[in-house]
Amino acid sequence: MSTTDSIVSSQAKQSSWRKSDTTWTLGLFGTAIGAGVLFFPIRAGFGGIIPILLMLVLAYPIAFYCHRALARLCLSGSNPSGNITETVEEHFGKTGGVVITFLYFFAICPLLWIYGVTITNTFMTFWENQLQMPALNRGFVALFLLLLMAFVIWFGKDLMVKVMSYLVWPFIASLVLISLSLIPYWNSAVIDQVDLSNIALTGHDGILVTVWLGISIMVFSFNFFAYRLFLRGV
């Protein structure tokens, strides 16, 4: 076998789909659409059907190209086990690395705040309304949930990814069942009542403002930057 054939054969073996690829794909699916189900439909629906359609057009390029660029940046470092801090320092120097890491931290930190508040609210609502249990101290609940998530991360990324991949299946099943159960309540009023002559392009309730505010929710909803960094060692 020639050297060229060996290289082609090696590349074919490396490009074949593995079980770990499926696990990571399911994990990424869960992290990418989890917030999208919670936040994006509610905020996007406030502006009517036209802003929703515009945001649907923008969703793919914003989510795909940004995450692809980050993935390429993370894979461009010389150290296979290096994180984003080491990679940006390698490309942009010590000062540039500190600045980019600082900006990255402030891009991720608000997401953690939002998730912390949302998880606490969801648990409190479920505890009080569905289980009909007495109200708990909010600070204690928030601390307990944060420590619980940190405890799971303590076991390492492999367990976390595996748990996420398993949780995706009931999540998908629940989405399908809820969607099917809502079919009898569908109506076309949101489309029939659209009057293009009364739609404002600018202003407080204009399309541009609605889409601009919706983009921030959309970026948050489909964001899995932190999860994406783990793929470097896969």
PDB file of C-alpha atoms in Angstrom:
ATOM      1  CA  MET A   1       0.000   0.000   0.000  1.00  0.00           C
ATOM      2  CA  SER A   2       1.378   3.408  -0.962  1.00  0.00           C
ATOM      3  CA  THR A   3       1.877   6.309   1.436  1.00  0.00           C
ATOM      4  CA  THR A   4      -1.051   8.186  -0.115  1.00  0.00           C
ATOM      5  CA  ASP A   5      -3.349   5.188   0.363  1.00  0.00           C
ATOM      6  CA  SER A   6      -2.252   4.928   3.997  1.00  0.00           C
ATOM      7  CA  ILE A   7      -3.036   8.585   4.636  1.00  0.00           C
ATOM      8  CA  VAL A   8      -6.454   8.286   2.986  1.00  0.00           C
ATOM      9  CA  SER A   9      -7.211   5.136   4.979  1.00  0.00           C
ATOM     10  CA  SER A  10      -6.125   6.810   8.223  1.00  0.00           C
ATOM     11  CA  GLN A  11      -8.285   9.869   7.515  1.00  0.00           C
ATOM     12  CA  ALA A  12     -11.267   7.645   6.706  1.00  0.00           C
ATOM     13  CA  LYS A  13     -10.891   5.849  10.032  1.00  0.00           C
ATOM     14  CA  GLN A  14     -10.629   9.123  11.915  1.00  0.00           C
ATOM     15  CA  SER A  15     -13.686  10.578  10.166  1.00  0.00           C
ATOM     16  CA  SER A  16     -15.931   7.571  10.912  1.00  0.00           C
ATOM     17  CA  TRP A  17     -18.756   8.233  13.349  1.00  0.00           C
ATOM     18  CA  ARG A  18     -18.092   7.040  16.889  1.00  0.00           C
ATOM     19  CA  LYS A  19     -20.255   6.425  19.932  1.00  0.00           C
ATOM     20  CA  SER A  20     -18.623   9.380  21.659  1.00  0.00           C
ATOM     21  CA  ASP A  21     -19.702  11.582  18.747  1.00  0.00           C
ATOM     22  CA  THR A  22     -23.319  10.620  19.371  1.00  0.00           C
ATOM     23  CA  THR A  23     -22.961  11.270  23.098  1.00  0.00           C
ATOM     24  CA  TRP A  24     -21.473  14.717  22.550  1.00  0.00           C
ATOM     25  CA  THR A  25     -24.050  15.574  19.876  1.00  0.00           C
ATOM     26  CA  LEU A  26     -26.906  14.747  22.217  1.00  0.00           C
ATOM     27  CA  GLY A  27     -25.253  16.737  24.991  1.00  0.00           C
ATOM     28  CA  LEU A  28     -24.794  19.744  22.718  1.00  0.00           C
ATOM     29  CA  PHE A  29     -28.397  19.443  21.580  1.00  0.00           C
ATOM     30  CA  GLY A  30     -29.594  19.565  25.167  1.00  0.00           C
ATOM     31  CA  THR A  31     -27.498  22.584  26.104  1.00  0.00           C
ATOM     32  CA  ALA A  32     -28.258  24.455  22.900  1.00  0.00           C
ATOM     33  CA  ILE A  33     -32.049  24.232  22.955  1.00  0.00           C
ATOM     34  CA  GLY A  34     -32.694  24.093  26.696  1.00  0.00           C
ATOM     35  CA  ALA A  35     -32.710  27.842  27.200  1.00  0.00           C
ATOM     36  CA  GLY A  36     -34.254  28.281  23.773  1.00  0.00           C
ATOM     37  CA  VAL A  37     -37.350  26.429  24.921  1.00  0.00           C
ATOM     38  CA  LEU A  38     -37.530  28.397  28.181  1.00  0.00           C
ATOM     39  CA  PHE A  39     -36.833  31.951  27.046  1.00  0.00           C
ATOM     40  CA  PHE A  40     -36.815  32.434  23.294  1.00  0.00           C
ATOM     41  CA  PRO A  41     -40.425  31.564  22.318  1.00  0.00           C
ATOM     42  CA  ILE A  42     -41.870  33.775  25.067  1.00  0.00           C
ATOM     43  CA  ARG A  43     -39.801  36.844  24.235  1.00  0.00           C
ATOM     44  CA  ALA A  44     -40.021  36.355  20.467  1.00  0.00           C
ATOM     45  CA  GLY A  45     -43.805  36.061  20.555  1.00  0.00           C
ATOM     46  CA  PHE A  46     -44.267  39.533  22.011  1.00  0.00           C
ATOM     47  CA  GLY A  47     -43.474  41.253  18.715  1.00  0.00           C
ATOM     48  CA  GLY A  48     -45.784  39.321  16.404  1.00  0.00           C
ATOM     49  CA  ILE A  49     -45.222  37.017  13.482  1.00  0.00           C
ATOM     50  CA  ILE A  50     -42.944  39.227  11.357  1.00  0.00           C
ATOM     51  CA  PRO A  51     -40.165  39.676  13.973  1.00  0.00           C
ATOM     52  CA  ILE A  52     -40.339  35.940  14.655  1.00  0.00           C
ATOM     53  CA  LEU A  53     -39.766  35.161  10.975  1.00  0.00           C
ATOM     54  CA  LEU A  54     -36.852  37.601  10.808  1.00  0.00           C
ATOM     55  CA  MET A  55     -35.243  36.092  13.897  1.00  0.00           C
ATOM     56  CA  LEU A  56     -35.685  32.598  12.487  1.00  0.00           C
ATOM     57  CA  VAL A  57     -33.733  33.678   9.416  1.00  0.00           C
ATOM     58  CA  LEU A  58     -30.975  35.184  11.584  1.00  0.00           C
ATOM     59  CA  ALA A  59     -30.827  32.305  14.078  1.00  0.00           C
ATOM     60  CA  TYR A  60     -28.786  29.898  11.953  1.00  0.00           C
ATOM     61  CA  PRO A  61     -25.931  32.202  10.845  1.00  0.00           C
ATOM     62  CA  ILE A  62     -25.620  33.771  14.300  1.00  0.00           C
ATOM     63  CA  ALA A  63     -25.495  30.435  16.132  1.00  0.00           C
ATOM     64  CA  PHE A  64     -23.575  28.370  13.575  1.00  0.00           C
ATOM     65  CA  TYR A  65     -20.807  30.715  12.462  1.00  0.00           C
ATOM     66  CA  CYS A  66     -20.068  32.020  15.974  1.00  0.00           C
ATOM     67  CA  HIS A  67     -19.749  28.555  17.461  1.00  0.00           C
ATOM     68  CA  ARG A  68     -17.742  27.307  14.484  1.00  0.00           C
ATOM     69  CA  ALA A  69     -15.317  30.205  14.874  1.00  0.00           C
ATOM     70  CA  LEU A  70     -14.916  29.467  18.591  1.00  0.00           C
ATOM     71  CA  ALA A  71     -14.406  25.771  17.869  1.00  0.00           C
ATOM     72  CA  ARG A  72     -11.671  26.546  15.345  1.00  0.00           C
ATOM     73  CA  LEU A  73     -10.009  28.912  17.799  1.00  0.00           C
ATOM     74  CA  CYS A  74     -10.017  26.283  20.553  1.00  0.00           C
ATOM     75  CA  LEU A  75      -8.558  23.654  18.199  1.00  0.00           C
ATOM     76  CA  SER A  76      -5.848  25.935  16.843  1.00  0.00           C
ATOM     77  CA  GLY A  77      -3.618  25.772  19.931  1.00  0.00           C
ATOM     78  CA  SER A  78      -0.488  23.636  20.014  1.00  0.00           C
ATOM     79  CA  ASN A  79      -1.400  22.044  23.356  1.00  0.00           C
ATOM     80  CA  PRO A  80      -4.135  19.400  22.842  1.00  0.00           C
ATOM     81  CA  SER A  81      -5.263  19.670  26.477  1.00  0.00           C
ATOM     82  CA  GLY A  82      -5.032  23.464  26.657  1.00  0.00           C
ATOM     83  CA  ASN A  83      -8.037  25.641  27.424  1.00  0.00           C
ATOM     84  CA  ILE A  84      -9.164  28.854  25.793  1.00  0.00           C
ATOM     85  CA  THR A  85      -6.866  30.942  28.017  1.00  0.00           C
ATOM     86  CA  GLU A  86      -3.761  29.115  26.820  1.00  0.00           C
ATOM     87  CA  THR A  87      -4.925  29.262  23.204  1.00  0.00           C
ATOM     88  CA  VAL A  88      -5.571  33.017  23.087  1.00  0.00           C
ATOM     89  CA  GLU A  89      -2.282  33.692  24.890  1.00  0.00           C
ATOM     90  CA  GLU A  90      -0.507  31.636  22.258  1.00  0.00           C
ATOM     91  CA  HIS A  91      -2.068  33.622  19.410  1.00  0.00           C
ATOM     92  CA  PHE A  92      -2.361  37.131  20.887  1.00  0.00           C
ATOM     93  CA  GLY A  93       0.332  37.246  23.556  1.00  0.00           C
ATOM     94  CA  LYS A  94       0.084  37.602  27.310  1.00  0.00           C
ATOM     95  CA  THR A  95      -1.751  40.946  27.313  1.00  0.00           C
ATOM     96  CA  GLY A  96      -4.135  40.001  24.505  1.00  0.00           C
ATOM     97  CA  GLY A  97      -4.858  36.687  26.203  1.00  0.00           C
ATOM     98  CA  VAL A  98      -5.744  38.389  29.479  1.00  0.00           C
ATOM     99  CA  VAL A  99      -8.051  40.870  27.715  1.00  0.00           C
ATOM    100  CA  ILE A 100      -9.853  38.185  25.668  1.00  0.00           C
ATOM    101  CA  THR A 101     -10.199  35.901  28.693  1.00  0.00           C
ATOM    102  CA  PHE A 102     -11.591  38.825  30.689  1.00  0.00           C
ATOM    103  CA  LEU A 103     -14.149  39.563  27.948  1.00  0.00           C
ATOM    104  CA  TYR A 104     -15.024  35.876  27.664  1.00  0.00           C
ATOM    105  CA  PHE A 105     -15.646  35.699  31.397  1.00  0.00           C
ATOM    106  CA  PHE A 106     -18.109  38.584  31.234  1.00  0.00           C
ATOM    107  CA  ALA A 107     -19.831  36.946  28.269  1.00  0.00           C
ATOM    108  CA  ILE A 108     -20.388  33.707  30.223  1.00  0.00           C
ATOM    109  CA  CYS A 109     -20.987  35.096  33.722  1.00  0.00           C
ATOM    110  CA  PRO A 110     -24.432  36.662  32.978  1.00  0.00           C
ATOM    111  CA  LEU A 111     -25.552  33.301  31.595  1.00  0.00           C
ATOM    112  CA  LEU A 112     -24.735  31.662  34.920  1.00  0.00           C
ATOM    113  CA  TRP A 113     -26.712  34.331  36.774  1.00  0.00           C
ATOM    114  CA  ILE A 114     -29.723  33.843  34.526  1.00  0.00           C
ATOM    115  CA  TYR A 115     -29.577  30.069  34.835  1.00  0.00           C
ATOM    116  CA  GLY A 116     -29.186  30.284  38.600  1.00  0.00           C
ATOM    117  CA  VAL A 117     -32.269  32.491  38.953  1.00  0.00           C
ATOM    118  CA  THR A 118     -34.292  30.440  36.465  1.00  0.00           C
ATOM    119  CA  ILE A 119     -33.490  27.082  38.029  1.00  0.00           C
ATOM    120  CA  THR A 120     -34.400  28.453  41.450  1.00  0.00           C
ATOM    121  CA  ASN A 121     -37.699  29.892  40.178  1.00  0.00           C
ATOM    122  CA  THR A 122     -38.589  26.670  38.372  1.00  0.00           C
ATOM    123  CA  PHE A 123     -37.846  24.505  41.399  1.00  0.00           C
ATOM    124  CA  MET A 124     -39.774  26.815  43.750  1.00  0.00           C
ATOM    125  CA  THR A 125     -42.779  26.841  41.418  1.00  0.00           C
ATOM    126  CA  PHE A 126     -42.740  23.062  41.092  1.00  0.00           C
ATOM    127  CA  TRP A 127     -42.325  22.601  44.863  1.00  0.00           C
ATOM    128  CA  GLU A 128     -45.158  24.936  45.831  1.00  0.00           C
ATOM    129  CA  ASN A 129     -47.687  24.494  42.998  1.00  0.00           C
ATOM    130  CA  GLN A 130     -47.266  20.949  41.705  1.00  0.00           C
ATOM    131  CA  LEU A 131     -46.212  19.227  44.929  1.00  0.00           C
ATOM    132  CA  GLN A 132     -48.325  21.512  47.162  1.00  0.00           C
ATOM    133  CA  MET A 133     -45.503  21.749  49.682  1.00  0.00           C
ATOM    134  CA  PRO A 134     -44.842  24.686  52.054  1.00  0.00           C
ATOM    135  CA  ALA A 135     -42.596  27.441  50.731  1.00  0.00           C
ATOM    136  CA  LEU A 136     -38.877  27.093  51.325  1.00  0.00           C
ATOM    137  CA  ASN A 137     -36.267  29.741  51.992  1.00  0.00           C
ATOM    138  CA  ARG A 138     -35.261  31.074  48.575  1.00  0.00           C
ATOM    139  CA  GLY A 139     -31.628  31.672  49.514  1.00  0.00           C
ATOM    140  CA  PHE A 140     -31.249  28.130  50.843  1.00  0.00           C
ATOM    141  CA  VAL A 141     -32.824  26.653  47.690  1.00  0.00           C
ATOM    142  CA  ALA A 142     -30.572  28.697  45.384  1.00  0.00           C
ATOM    143  CA  LEU A 143     -27.439  27.694  47.317  1.00  0.00           C
ATOM    144  CA  PHE A 144     -28.464  24.030  47.385  1.00  0.00           C
ATOM    145  CA  LEU A 145     -29.110  23.901  43.621  1.00  0.00           C
ATOM    146  CA  LEU A 146     -25.835  25.652  42.783  1.00  0.00           C
ATOM    147  CA  LEU A 147     -23.881  23.283  45.032  1.00  0.00           C
ATOM    148  CA  LEU A 148     -25.700  20.324  43.470  1.00  0.00           C
ATOM    149  CA  MET A 149     -24.656  21.402  39.963  1.00  0.00           C
ATOM    150  CA  ALA A 150     -21.091  22.009  41.140  1.00  0.00           C
ATOM    151  CA  PHE A 151     -21.098  18.546  42.731  1.00  0.00           C
ATOM    152  CA  VAL A 152     -22.005  16.968  39.381  1.00  0.00           C
ATOM    153  CA  ILE A 153     -19.213  18.869  37.605  1.00  0.00           C
ATOM    154  CA  TRP A 154     -16.774  17.656  40.259  1.00  0.00           C
ATOM    155  CA  PHE A 155     -17.017  14.129  38.836  1.00  0.00           C
ATOM    156  CA  GLY A 156     -15.542  15.321  35.538  1.00  0.00           C
ATOM    157  CA  LYS A 157     -16.689  16.090  32.029  1.00  0.00           C
ATOM    158  CA  ASP A 158     -17.191  12.451  30.982  1.00  0.00           C
ATOM    159  CA  LEU A 159     -19.932  11.831  33.537  1.00  0.00           C
ATOM    160  CA  MET A 160     -21.480  15.231  32.883  1.00  0.00           C
ATOM    161  CA  VAL A 161     -21.633  14.630  29.132  1.00  0.00           C
ATOM    162  CA  LYS A 162     -23.088  11.154  29.622  1.00  0.00           C
ATOM    163  CA  VAL A 163     -25.782  12.463  31.992  1.00  0.00           C
ATOM    164  CA  MET A 164     -26.644  15.259  29.572  1.00  0.00           C
ATOM    165  CA  SER A 165     -26.938  12.819  26.669  1.00  0.00           C
ATOM    166  CA  TYR A 166     -29.371  10.657  28.676  1.00  0.00           C
ATOM    167  CA  LEU A 167     -31.450  13.630  29.813  1.00  0.00           C
ATOM    168  CA  VAL A 168     -31.945  14.748  26.222  1.00  0.00           C
ATOM    169  CA  TRP A 169     -34.231  11.808  25.395  1.00  0.00           C
ATOM    170  CA  PRO A 170     -36.973  12.552  27.962  1.00  0.00           C
ATOM    171  CA  PHE A 171     -36.545  16.216  27.075  1.00  0.00           C
ATOM    172  CA  ILE A 172     -37.225  15.508  23.387  1.00  0.00           C
ATOM    173  CA  ALA A 173     -40.117  13.217  24.269  1.00  0.00           C
ATOM    174  CA  SER A 174     -41.712  15.869  26.482  1.00  0.00           C
ATOM    175  CA  LEU A 175     -41.378  18.494  23.745  1.00  0.00           C
ATOM    176  CA  VAL A 176     -43.040  16.195  21.209  1.00  0.00           C
ATOM    177  CA  LEU A 177     -45.890  15.288  23.566  1.00  0.00           C
ATOM    178  CA  ILE A 178     -46.510  18.910  24.575  1.00  0.00           C
ATOM    179  CA  SER A 179     -46.433  20.026  20.930  1.00  0.00           C
ATOM    180  CA  LEU A 180     -48.915  17.350  19.900  1.00  0.00           C
ATOM    181  CA  SER A 181     -51.225  18.139  22.820  1.00  0.00           C
ATOM    182  CA  LEU A 182     -51.339  21.814  21.783  1.00  0.00           C
ATOM    183  CA  ILE A 183     -52.430  21.102  18.198  1.00  0.00           C
ATOM    184  CA  PRO A 184     -56.178  21.372  19.039  1.00  0.00           C
ATOM    185  CA  TYR A 185     -55.542  24.907  20.336  1.00  0.00           C
ATOM    186  CA  TRP A 186     -53.874  26.188  17.185  1.00  0.00           C
ATOM    187  CA  ASN A 187     -55.427  29.190  15.488  1.00  0.00           C
ATOM    188  CA  SER A 188     -54.423  31.436  12.625  1.00  0.00           C
ATOM    189  CA  ALA A 189     -55.282  34.735  14.292  1.00  0.00           C
ATOM    190  CA  VAL A 190     -51.641  35.792  14.558  1.00  0.00           C
ATOM    191  CA  ILE A 191     -51.374  35.508  10.747  1.00  0.00           C
ATOM    192  CA  ASP A 192     -54.869  36.638   9.757  1.00  0.00           C
ATOM    193  CA  GLN A 193     -54.648  39.837  11.790  1.00  0.00           C
ATOM    194  CA  VAL A 194     -51.347  41.013  10.315  1.00  0.00           C
ATOM    195  CA  ASP A 195     -51.812  44.462   8.755  1.00  0.00           C
ATOM    196  CA  LEU A 196     -48.688  45.522   6.915  1.00  0.00           C
ATOM    197  CA  SER A 197     -49.884  49.123   6.674  1.00  0.00           C
ATOM    198  CA  ASN A 198     -49.886  49.487  10.482  1.00  0.00           C
ATOM    199  CA  ILE A 199     -46.526  47.872  11.111  1.00  0.00           C
ATOM    200  CA  ALA A 200     -43.867  50.332  12.272  1.00  0.00           C
ATOM    201  CA  LEU A 201     -40.268  49.806  11.267  1.00  0.00           C
ATOM    202  CA  THR A 202     -38.846  52.016  14.018  1.00  0.00           C
ATOM    203  CA  GLY A 203     -40.082  53.226  17.384  1.00  0.00           C
ATOM    204  CA  HIS A 204     -40.572  51.546  20.741  1.00  0.00           C
ATOM    205  CA  ASP A 205     -42.706  48.724  19.312  1.00  0.00           C
ATOM    206  CA  GLY A 206     -41.138  48.747  15.846  1.00  0.00           C
ATOM    207  CA  ILE A 207     -39.791  45.708  14.055  1.00  0.00           C
ATOM    208  CA  LEU A 208     -36.155  46.811  14.312  1.00  0.00           C
ATOM    209  CA  VAL A 209     -36.313  47.320  18.079  1.00  0.00           C
ATOM    210  CA  THR A 210     -38.155  44.031  18.596  1.00  0.00           C
ATOM    211  CA  VAL A 211     -35.650  42.101  16.480  1.00  0.00           C
ATOM    212  CA  TRP A 212     -32.703  43.845  18.154  1.00  0.00           C
ATOM    213  CA  LEU A 213     -33.950  42.907  21.625  1.00  0.00           C
ATOM    214  CA  GLY A 214     -34.816  39.438  20.410  1.00  0.00           C
ATOM    215  CA  ILE A 215     -31.285  38.824  19.120  1.00  0.00           C
ATOM    216  CA  SER A 216     -29.886  39.060  22.651  1.00  0.00           C
ATOM    217  CA  ILE A 217     -32.378  36.430  23.830  1.00  0.00           C
ATOM    218  CA  MET A 218     -31.644  34.332  20.755  1.00  0.00           C
ATOM    219  CA  VAL A 219     -27.883  34.419  21.364  1.00  0.00           C
ATOM    220  CA  PHE A 220     -28.436  33.386  24.965  1.00  0.00           C
ATOM    221  CA  SER A 221     -30.924  30.678  24.033  1.00  0.00           C
ATOM    222  CA  PHE A 222     -28.646  28.923  21.554  1.00  0.00           C
ATOM    223  CA  ASN A 223     -25.386  29.495  23.419  1.00  0.00           C
ATOM    224  CA  PHE A 224     -23.223  26.540  24.380  1.00  0.00           C
ATOM    225  CA  PHE A 225     -19.809  28.211  24.338  1.00  0.00           C
ATOM    226  CA  ALA A 226     -18.741  26.804  27.714  1.00  0.00           C
ATOM    227  CA  TYR A 227     -19.794  23.289  26.738  1.00  0.00           C
ATOM    228  CA  ARG A 228     -18.049  23.622  23.382  1.00  0.00           C
ATOM    229  CA  LEU A 229     -14.654  24.105  25.007  1.00  0.00           C
ATOM    230  CA  PHE A 230     -14.707  20.548  26.397  1.00  0.00           C
ATOM    231  CA  LEU A 231     -14.642  19.137  22.861  1.00  0.00           C
ATOM    232  CA  ARG A 232     -10.979  20.041  22.478  1.00  0.00           C
ATOM    233  CA  GLY A 233      -9.843  16.849  24.156  1.00  0.00           C
ATOM    234  CA  VAL A 234     -12.329  14.550  22.415  1.00  0.00           C
TER     235      VAL A 234
END
